[in-house]
mmCIF file of C-alpha atoms and ligand atoms in Angstrom:
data_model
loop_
_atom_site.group_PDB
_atom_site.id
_atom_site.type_symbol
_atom_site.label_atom_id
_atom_site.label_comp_id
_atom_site.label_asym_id
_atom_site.label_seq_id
_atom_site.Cartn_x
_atom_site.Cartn_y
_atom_site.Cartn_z
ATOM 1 C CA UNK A 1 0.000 0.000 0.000
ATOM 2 C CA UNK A 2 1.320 3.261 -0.712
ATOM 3 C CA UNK A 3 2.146 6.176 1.496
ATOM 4 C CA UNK A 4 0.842 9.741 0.831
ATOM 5 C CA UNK A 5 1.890 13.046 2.759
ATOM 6 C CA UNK A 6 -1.126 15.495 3.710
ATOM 7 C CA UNK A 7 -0.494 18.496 5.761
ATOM 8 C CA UNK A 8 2.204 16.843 8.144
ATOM 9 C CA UNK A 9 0.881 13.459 8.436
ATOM 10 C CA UNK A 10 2.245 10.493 6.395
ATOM 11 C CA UNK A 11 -0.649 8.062 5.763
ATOM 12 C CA UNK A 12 -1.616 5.786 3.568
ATOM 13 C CA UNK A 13 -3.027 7.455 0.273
ATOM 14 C CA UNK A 14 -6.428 5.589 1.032
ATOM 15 C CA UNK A 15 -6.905 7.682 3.746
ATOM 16 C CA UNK A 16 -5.949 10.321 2.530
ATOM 17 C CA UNK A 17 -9.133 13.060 3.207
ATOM 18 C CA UNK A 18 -9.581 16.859 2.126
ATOM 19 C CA UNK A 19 -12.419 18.576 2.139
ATOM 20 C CA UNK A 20 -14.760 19.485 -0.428
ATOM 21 C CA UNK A 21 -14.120 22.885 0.267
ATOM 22 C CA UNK A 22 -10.631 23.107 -0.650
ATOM 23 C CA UNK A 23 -9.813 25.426 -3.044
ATOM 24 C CA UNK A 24 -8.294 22.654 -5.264
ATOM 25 C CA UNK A 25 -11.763 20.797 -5.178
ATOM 26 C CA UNK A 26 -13.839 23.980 -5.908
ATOM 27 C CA UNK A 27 -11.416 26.181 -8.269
ATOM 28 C CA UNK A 28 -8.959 24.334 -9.138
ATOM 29 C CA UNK A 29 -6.507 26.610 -7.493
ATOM 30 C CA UNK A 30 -3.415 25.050 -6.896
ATOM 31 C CA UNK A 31 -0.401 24.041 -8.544
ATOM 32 C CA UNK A 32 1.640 20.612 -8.952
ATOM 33 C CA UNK A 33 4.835 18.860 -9.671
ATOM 34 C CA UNK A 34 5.961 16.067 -10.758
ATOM 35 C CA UNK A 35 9.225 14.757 -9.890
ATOM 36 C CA UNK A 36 10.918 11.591 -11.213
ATOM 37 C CA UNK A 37 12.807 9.223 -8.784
ATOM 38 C CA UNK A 38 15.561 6.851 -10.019
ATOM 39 C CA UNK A 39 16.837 4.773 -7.790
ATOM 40 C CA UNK A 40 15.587 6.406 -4.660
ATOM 41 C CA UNK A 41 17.535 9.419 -6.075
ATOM 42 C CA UNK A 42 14.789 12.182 -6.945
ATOM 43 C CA UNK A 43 16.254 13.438 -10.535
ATOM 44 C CA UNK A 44 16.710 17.264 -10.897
ATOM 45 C CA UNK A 45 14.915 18.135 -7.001
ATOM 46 C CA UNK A 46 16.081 21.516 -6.454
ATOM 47 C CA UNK A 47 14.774 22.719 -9.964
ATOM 48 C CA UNK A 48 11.202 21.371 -9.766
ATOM 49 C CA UNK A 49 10.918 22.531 -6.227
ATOM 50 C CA UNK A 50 12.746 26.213 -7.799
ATOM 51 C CA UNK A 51 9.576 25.694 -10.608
ATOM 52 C CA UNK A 52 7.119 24.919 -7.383
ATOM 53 C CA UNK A 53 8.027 28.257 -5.696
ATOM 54 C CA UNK A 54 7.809 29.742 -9.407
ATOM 55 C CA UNK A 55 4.624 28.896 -9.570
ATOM 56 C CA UNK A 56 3.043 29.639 -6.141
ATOM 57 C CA UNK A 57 4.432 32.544 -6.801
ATOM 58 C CA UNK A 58 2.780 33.651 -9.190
ATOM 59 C CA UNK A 59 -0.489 32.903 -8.462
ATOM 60 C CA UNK A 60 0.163 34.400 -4.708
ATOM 61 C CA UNK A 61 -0.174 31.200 -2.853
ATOM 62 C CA UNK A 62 2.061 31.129 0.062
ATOM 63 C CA UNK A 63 4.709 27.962 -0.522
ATOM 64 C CA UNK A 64 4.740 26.299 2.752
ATOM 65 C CA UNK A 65 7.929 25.371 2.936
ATOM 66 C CA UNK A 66 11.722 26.030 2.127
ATOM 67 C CA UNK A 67 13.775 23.697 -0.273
ATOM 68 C CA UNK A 68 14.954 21.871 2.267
ATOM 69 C CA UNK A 69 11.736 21.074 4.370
ATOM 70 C CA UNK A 70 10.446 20.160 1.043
ATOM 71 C CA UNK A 71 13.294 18.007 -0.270
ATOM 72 C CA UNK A 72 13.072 16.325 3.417
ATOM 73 C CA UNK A 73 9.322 15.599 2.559
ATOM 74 C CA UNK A 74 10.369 13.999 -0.835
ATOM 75 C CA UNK A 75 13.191 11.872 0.899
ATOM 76 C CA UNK A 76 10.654 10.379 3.507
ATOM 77 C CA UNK A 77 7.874 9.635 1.073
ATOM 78 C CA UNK A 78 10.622 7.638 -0.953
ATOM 79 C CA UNK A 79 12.248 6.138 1.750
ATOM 80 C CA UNK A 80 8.428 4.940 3.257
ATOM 81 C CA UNK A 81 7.496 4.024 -0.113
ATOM 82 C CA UNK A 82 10.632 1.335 -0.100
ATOM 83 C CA UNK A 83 12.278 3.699 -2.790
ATOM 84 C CA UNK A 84 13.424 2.228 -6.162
ATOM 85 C CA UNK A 85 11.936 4.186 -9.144
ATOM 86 C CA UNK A 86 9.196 6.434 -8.834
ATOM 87 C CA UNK A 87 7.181 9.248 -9.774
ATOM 88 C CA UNK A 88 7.181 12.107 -7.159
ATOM 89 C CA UNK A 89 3.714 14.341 -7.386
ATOM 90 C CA UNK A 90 3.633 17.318 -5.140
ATOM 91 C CA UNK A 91 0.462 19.784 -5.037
ATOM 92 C CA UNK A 92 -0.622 23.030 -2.907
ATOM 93 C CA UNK A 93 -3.773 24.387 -3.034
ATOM 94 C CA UNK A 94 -4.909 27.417 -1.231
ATOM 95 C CA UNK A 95 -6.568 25.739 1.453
ATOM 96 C CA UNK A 96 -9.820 25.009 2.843
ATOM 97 C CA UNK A 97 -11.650 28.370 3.499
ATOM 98 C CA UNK A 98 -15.387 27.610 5.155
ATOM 99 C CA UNK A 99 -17.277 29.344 2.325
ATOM 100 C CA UNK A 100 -16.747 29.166 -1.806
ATOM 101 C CA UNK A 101 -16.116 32.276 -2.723
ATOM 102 C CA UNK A 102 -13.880 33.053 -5.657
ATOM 103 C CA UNK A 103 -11.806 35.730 -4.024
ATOM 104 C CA UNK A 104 -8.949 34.782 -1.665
ATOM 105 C CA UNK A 105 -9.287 33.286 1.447
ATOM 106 C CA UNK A 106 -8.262 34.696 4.452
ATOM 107 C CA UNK A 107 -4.322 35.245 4.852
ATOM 108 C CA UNK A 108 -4.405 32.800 7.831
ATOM 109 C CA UNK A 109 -5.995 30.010 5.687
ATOM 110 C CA UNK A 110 -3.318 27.165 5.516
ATOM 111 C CA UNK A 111 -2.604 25.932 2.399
ATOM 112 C CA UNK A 112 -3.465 22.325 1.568
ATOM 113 C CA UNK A 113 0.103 19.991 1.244
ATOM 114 C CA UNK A 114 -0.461 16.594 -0.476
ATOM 115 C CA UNK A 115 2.277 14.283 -2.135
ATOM 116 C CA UNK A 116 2.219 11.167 -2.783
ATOM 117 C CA UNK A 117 4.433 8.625 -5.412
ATOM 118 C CA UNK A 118 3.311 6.086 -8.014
ATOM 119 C CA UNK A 119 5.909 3.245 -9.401
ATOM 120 C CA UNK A 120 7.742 4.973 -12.930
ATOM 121 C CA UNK A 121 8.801 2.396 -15.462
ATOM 122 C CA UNK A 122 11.829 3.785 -16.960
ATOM 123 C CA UNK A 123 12.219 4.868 -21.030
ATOM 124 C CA UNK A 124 14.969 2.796 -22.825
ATOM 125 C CA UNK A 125 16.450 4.620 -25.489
ATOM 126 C CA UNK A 126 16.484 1.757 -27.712
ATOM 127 C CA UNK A 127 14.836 2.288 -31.098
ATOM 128 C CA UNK A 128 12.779 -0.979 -31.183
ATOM 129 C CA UNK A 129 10.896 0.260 -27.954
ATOM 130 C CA UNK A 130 10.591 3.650 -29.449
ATOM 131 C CA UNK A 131 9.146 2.667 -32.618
ATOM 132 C CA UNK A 132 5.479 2.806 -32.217
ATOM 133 C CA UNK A 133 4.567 6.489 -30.712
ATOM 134 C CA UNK A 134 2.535 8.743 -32.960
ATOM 135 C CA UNK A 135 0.964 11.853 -32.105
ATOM 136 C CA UNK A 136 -1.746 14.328 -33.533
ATOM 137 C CA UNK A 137 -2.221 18.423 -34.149
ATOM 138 C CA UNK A 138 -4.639 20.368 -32.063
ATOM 139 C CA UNK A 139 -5.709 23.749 -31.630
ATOM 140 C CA UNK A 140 -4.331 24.778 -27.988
ATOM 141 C CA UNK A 141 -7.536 25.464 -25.869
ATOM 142 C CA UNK A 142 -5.520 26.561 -22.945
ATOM 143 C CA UNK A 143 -5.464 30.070 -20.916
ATOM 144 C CA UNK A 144 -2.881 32.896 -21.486
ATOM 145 C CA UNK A 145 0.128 31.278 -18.535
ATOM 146 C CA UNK A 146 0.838 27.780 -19.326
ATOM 147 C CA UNK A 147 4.045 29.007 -17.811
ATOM 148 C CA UNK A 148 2.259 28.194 -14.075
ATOM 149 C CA UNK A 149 2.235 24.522 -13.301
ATOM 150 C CA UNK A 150 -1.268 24.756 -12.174
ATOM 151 C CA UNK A 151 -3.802 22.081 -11.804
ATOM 152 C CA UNK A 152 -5.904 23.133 -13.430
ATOM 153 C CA UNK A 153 -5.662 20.977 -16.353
ATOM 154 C CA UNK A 154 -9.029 20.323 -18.134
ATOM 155 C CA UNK A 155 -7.744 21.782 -21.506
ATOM 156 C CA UNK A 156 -4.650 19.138 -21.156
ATOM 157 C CA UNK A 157 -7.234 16.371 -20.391
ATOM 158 C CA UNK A 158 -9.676 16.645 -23.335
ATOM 159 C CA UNK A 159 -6.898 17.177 -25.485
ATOM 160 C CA UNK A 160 -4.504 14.317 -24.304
ATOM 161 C CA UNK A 161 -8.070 12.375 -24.582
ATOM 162 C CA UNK A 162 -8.824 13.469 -27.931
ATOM 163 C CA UNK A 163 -5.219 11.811 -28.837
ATOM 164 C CA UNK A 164 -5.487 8.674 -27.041
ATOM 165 C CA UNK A 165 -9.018 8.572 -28.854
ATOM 166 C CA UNK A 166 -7.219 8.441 -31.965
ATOM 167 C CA UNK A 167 -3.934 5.974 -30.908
ATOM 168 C CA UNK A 168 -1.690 8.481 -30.365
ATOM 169 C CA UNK A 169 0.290 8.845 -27.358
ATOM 170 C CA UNK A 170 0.496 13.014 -27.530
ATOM 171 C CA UNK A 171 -1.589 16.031 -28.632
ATOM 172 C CA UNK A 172 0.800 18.483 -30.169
ATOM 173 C CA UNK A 173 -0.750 22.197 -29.724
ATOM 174 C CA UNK A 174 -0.908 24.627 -32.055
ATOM 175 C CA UNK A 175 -1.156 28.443 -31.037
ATOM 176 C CA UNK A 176 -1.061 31.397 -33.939
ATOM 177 C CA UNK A 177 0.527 29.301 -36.390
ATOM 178 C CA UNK A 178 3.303 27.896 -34.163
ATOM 179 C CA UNK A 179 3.539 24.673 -32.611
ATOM 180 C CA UNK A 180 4.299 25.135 -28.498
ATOM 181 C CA UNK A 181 4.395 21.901 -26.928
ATOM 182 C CA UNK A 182 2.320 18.639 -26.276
ATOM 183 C CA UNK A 183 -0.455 18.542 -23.913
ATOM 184 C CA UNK A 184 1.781 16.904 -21.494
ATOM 185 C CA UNK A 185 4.975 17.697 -22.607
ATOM 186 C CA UNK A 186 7.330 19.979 -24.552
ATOM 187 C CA UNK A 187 8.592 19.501 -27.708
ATOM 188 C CA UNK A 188 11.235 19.431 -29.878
ATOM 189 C CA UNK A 189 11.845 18.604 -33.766
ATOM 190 C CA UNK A 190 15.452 18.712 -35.872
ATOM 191 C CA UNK A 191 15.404 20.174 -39.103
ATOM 192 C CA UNK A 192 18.088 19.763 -41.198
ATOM 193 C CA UNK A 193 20.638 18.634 -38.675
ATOM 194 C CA UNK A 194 19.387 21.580 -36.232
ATOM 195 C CA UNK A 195 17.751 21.246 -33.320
ATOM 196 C CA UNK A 196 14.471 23.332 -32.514
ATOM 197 C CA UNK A 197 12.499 23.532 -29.178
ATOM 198 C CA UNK A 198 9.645 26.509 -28.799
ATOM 199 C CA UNK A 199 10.828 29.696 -26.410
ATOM 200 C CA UNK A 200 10.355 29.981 -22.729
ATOM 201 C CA UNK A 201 7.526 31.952 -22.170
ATOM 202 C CA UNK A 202 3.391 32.240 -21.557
ATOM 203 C CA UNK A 203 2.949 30.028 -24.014
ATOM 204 C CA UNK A 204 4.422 26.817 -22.971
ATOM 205 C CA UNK A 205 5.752 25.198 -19.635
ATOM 206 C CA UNK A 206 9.443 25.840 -18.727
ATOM 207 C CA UNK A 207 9.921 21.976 -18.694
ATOM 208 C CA UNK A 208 12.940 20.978 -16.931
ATOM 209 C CA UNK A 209 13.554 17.682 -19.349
ATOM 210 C CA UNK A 210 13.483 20.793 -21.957
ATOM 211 C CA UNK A 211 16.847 22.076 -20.043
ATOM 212 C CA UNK A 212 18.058 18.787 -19.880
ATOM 213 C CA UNK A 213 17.747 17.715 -23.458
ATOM 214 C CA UNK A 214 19.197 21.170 -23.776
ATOM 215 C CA UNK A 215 22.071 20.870 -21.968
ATOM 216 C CA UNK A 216 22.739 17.462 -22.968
ATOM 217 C CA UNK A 217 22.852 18.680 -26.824
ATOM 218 C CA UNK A 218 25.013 21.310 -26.186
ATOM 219 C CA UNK A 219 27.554 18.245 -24.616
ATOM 220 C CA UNK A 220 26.914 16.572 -27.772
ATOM 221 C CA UNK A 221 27.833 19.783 -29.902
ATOM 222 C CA UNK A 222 24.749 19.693 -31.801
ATOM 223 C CA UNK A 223 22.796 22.807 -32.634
ATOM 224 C CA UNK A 224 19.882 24.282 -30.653
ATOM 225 C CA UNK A 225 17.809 26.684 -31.137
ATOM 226 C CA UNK A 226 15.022 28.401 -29.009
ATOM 227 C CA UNK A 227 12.404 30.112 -31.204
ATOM 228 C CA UNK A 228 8.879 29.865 -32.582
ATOM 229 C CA UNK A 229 8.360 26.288 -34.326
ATOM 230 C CA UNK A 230 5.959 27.301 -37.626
ATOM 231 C CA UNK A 231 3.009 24.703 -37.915
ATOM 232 C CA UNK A 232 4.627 23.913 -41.520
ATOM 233 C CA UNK A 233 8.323 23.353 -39.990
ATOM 234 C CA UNK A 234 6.773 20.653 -37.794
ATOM 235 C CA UNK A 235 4.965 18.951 -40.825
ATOM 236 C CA UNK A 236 8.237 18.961 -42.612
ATOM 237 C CA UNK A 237 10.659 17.949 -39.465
ATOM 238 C CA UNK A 238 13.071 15.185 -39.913
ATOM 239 C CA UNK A 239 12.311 14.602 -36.430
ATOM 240 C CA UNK A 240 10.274 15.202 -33.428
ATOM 241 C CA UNK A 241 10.652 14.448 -29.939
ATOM 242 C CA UNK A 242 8.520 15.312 -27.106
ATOM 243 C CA UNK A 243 9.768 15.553 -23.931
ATOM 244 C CA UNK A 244 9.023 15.246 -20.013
ATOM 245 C CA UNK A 245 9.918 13.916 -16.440
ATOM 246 C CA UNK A 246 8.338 10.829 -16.587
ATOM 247 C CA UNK A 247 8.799 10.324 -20.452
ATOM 248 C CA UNK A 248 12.040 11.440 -21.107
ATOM 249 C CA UNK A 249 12.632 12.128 -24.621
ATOM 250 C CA UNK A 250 10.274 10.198 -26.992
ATOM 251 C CA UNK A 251 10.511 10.118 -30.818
ATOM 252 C CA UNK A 252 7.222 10.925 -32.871
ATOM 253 C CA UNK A 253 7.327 8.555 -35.700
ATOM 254 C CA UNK A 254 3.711 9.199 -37.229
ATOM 255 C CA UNK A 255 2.059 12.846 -36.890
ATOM 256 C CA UNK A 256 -1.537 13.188 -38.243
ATOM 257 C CA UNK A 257 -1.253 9.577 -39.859
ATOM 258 C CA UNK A 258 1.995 10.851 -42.088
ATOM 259 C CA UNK A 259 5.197 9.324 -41.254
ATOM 260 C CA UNK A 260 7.871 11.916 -39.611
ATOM 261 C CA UNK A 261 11.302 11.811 -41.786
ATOM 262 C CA UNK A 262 11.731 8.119 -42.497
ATOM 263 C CA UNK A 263 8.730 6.655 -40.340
ATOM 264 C CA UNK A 264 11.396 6.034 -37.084
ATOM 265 C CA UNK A 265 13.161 6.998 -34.768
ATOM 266 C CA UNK A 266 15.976 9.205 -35.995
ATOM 267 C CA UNK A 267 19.721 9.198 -35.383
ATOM 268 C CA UNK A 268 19.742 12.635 -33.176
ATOM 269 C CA UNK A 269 16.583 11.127 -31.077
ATOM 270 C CA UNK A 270 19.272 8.265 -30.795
ATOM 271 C CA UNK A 271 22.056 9.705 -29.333
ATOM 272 C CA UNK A 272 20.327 12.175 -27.296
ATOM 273 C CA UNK A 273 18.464 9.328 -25.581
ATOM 274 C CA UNK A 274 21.763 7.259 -24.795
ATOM 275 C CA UNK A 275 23.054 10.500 -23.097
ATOM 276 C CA UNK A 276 20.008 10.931 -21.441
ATOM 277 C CA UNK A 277 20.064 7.542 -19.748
ATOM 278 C CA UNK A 278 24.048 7.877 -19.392
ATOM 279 C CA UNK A 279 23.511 11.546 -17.331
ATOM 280 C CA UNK A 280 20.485 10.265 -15.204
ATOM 281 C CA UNK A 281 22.789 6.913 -14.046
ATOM 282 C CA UNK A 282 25.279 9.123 -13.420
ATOM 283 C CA UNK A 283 23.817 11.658 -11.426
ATOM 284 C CA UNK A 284 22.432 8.709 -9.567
ATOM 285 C CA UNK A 285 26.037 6.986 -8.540
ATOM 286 C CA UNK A 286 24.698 3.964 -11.387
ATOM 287 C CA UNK A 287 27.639 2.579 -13.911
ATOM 288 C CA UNK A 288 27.723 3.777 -17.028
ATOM 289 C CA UNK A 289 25.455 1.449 -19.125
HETATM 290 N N1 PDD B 301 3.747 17.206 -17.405
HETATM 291 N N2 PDD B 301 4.472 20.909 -20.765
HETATM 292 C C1 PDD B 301 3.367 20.512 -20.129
HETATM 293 C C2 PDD B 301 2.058 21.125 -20.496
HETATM 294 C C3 PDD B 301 3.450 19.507 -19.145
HETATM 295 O O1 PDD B 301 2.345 19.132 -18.484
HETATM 296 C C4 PDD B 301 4.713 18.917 -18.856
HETATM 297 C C5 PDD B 301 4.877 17.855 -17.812
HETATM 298 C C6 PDD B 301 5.834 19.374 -19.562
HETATM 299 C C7 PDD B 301 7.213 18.821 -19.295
HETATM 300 O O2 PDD B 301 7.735 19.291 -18.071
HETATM 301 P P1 PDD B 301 8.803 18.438 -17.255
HETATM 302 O O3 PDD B 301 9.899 18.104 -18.196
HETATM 303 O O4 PDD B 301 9.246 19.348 -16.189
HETATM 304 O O5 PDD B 301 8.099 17.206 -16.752
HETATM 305 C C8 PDD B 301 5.680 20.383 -20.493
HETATM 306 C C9 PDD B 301 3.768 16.284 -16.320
HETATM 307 C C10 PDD B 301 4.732 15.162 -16.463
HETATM 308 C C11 PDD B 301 2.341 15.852 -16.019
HETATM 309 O O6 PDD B 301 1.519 16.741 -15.893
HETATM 310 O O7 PDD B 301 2.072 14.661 -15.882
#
C-alpha cells in the first residue's frame, strides 16, 4: 500500500481526506509537480521545487515550505514508499476556506500539502521500444500562462483524450501558427541537422527535461535553437521528440497519420536518448550502461 503526505501526516493514500471545500476541489486553485525518482535518487529536485516556488508565486499562494523542508518531505515519502523508481507528485492548493467564494481566502488560511508517489517504469532509449509512438495536431484550448504549473488541467485532459481517442500517445498544440508543446509535454523537432524547441515563455511550460535535453545537446555539440516552431516546420521535421519527467525524450514517428522523416526513430533522437540515460545513471552513482 502506498504512502501519501497530507499536511504533516504520512498516511496511507487511502486515507488520505480533504475537504470538499478546498480550493483545489472547488477552483482548481493550486499548482503541482511532478518529480521523477531513479533509484531512490529524486532526478533534478532543487529545480522542480525552484519551478514549485515559481509557480506559487505567481499565483500568490504562500509555498509552505523552504527547499529543504520540502526536499526532506520527498526523501521520507521515498524512503516509506521502499524507494526504487518512482514518480514524485507534489500539489498546494490554497486551502480550505469555510465558504466558496472566488476571491482569496483569508491570509491565515493554511494551504493544503499533499504528495504522494506512483511506481515509474523507466524509457529505454532503444529504437525498437521507441518505434510505435505517434501523435496528432490540435488547436491549444488553454489560458494565457501555461508558464504556471497549475492544476488546473481540463484543456490538457480533453486534449490528451482526444489523442489517445485516436492511438496516439500526444496532442501536439498549435497556437497562432506555431507549434508550443504537447499537452503533457514539450517539444522538440530537428530540421536539417538543427535542433528546434519553442521559447520559454506564456505560451508553454518551462519543462525541466526541456533544459536537460538542452544541456545534454550542447555536450553533444549539436545545434539548438530556441524560437517559434511554424506549424509547416513541424509537418516537414526530420524529427520530433517530445519531452518530459516521466517520459524522457520520446521520438514521434507518425504525426496526423503521415510518417515523420523516415517513419522512425531518428539518429539525433538516438544519441540524445543514450546520453540521457548515461547523465540520469550518473547523477544517480549507477555505472555507465
Ligand atoms: N507534465 N508541458 C506541459 C504542459 C506539461 O504538463 C509537462 C509535464 C511538460 C514537461 O515538463 P517536465 O519536463 O518538467 O516534466 C511540459 C507532467 C509530467 C504531467 O503533468 O504529468
Amino acid at each position: 500500500m502506498s504512502i501519501a503526505y497530507l499536511n504533516g501526516d504520512y498516511l496511507p493514500l487511502e486515507e488520505a481526506k480533504v475537504s470538499p471545500l478546498d480550493r483545489g476541489f472547488m477552483f482548481a486553485d493550486g499548482i503541482y509537480e511532478i518529480i521523477p525518482v531513479y533509484a531512490s535518487c529524486p532526478f533534478r529536485l532543487v529545480e522542480h521545487l525552484q519551478r514549485l516556488a515559481y509557480s506559487l508565486g505567481e499565483v500568490s499562494i504562500n509555498n509552505p515550505f523552504t527547499t529543504d523542508e520540502w526536499a526532506s518531505i520527498c526523501h521520507t515519502l521515498i524512503d516509506l514508499n521502499g524507494g526504487g523508481n518512482l514518480s514524485l507528485y507534489l500539489q498546494v492548493t490554497r486551502g480550505t476556506p469555510l465558504i466558496r467564494d472566488h476571491t482569496f481566502p483569508h491570509n491565515e488560511t493554511p494551504p493544503t500539502v499533499f504528495a504522494m508517489v506512483h511506481a515509474m517504469t523507466i524509457p529505454t532509449a532503444s529504437p525498437q521500444d521507441n518505434q510505435g509512438y505517434r501523435a496528432i495536431t490540435l488547436a491549444d484550448l488553454r489560458w494565457a500562462r501555461c508558464d504556471i504549473k497549475s492544476i488546473a488541467l481540463l484543456p490538457n485532459v480533453l486534449m490528451r483524450q482526444q489523442a489517445a481517442n485516436q492511438n496516439a500517445t500526444e496532442a501536439i498544440l498549435l497556437k497562432h501558427g506555431n507549434a508550443v508543446e504537447g499537452a503533457a509535454s514539450n517539444l522538440f523537432i530537428v530540421n536539417d541537422g538543427v535542433i528546434i524547441t519553442a521559447p520559454l515563455g506564456p505560451d508553454i511550460l518551462g519543462g525541466i527535461t526541456r533544459d536537460v535535453i538542452i544541456e545534454l545537446c550542447q555536450q553533444l555539440t549539436l545545434t539548438v535553437e530556441e524560437r517559434s516552431i511554424p506549424e509547416a516546420e513541424l509537418r516537414n521535421a526530420d524529427e520530433i521528440w517530445i519531452t518530459s519527467s516521466t517520459r524522457e525524450v520520446v521520438p514521434i514517428v507518425m504525426l496526423d497519420d503521415k510518417p515523420v522523416g523516415q517513419g522512425k526513430p531518428g539518429p539525433f533522437w538516438q544519441k540524445v536518448a543514450i546520453q540521457y540515460t548515461q547523465f540520469r545513471r550518473q547523477l544517480c552513482g549507477l555505472e555507465p550502461l
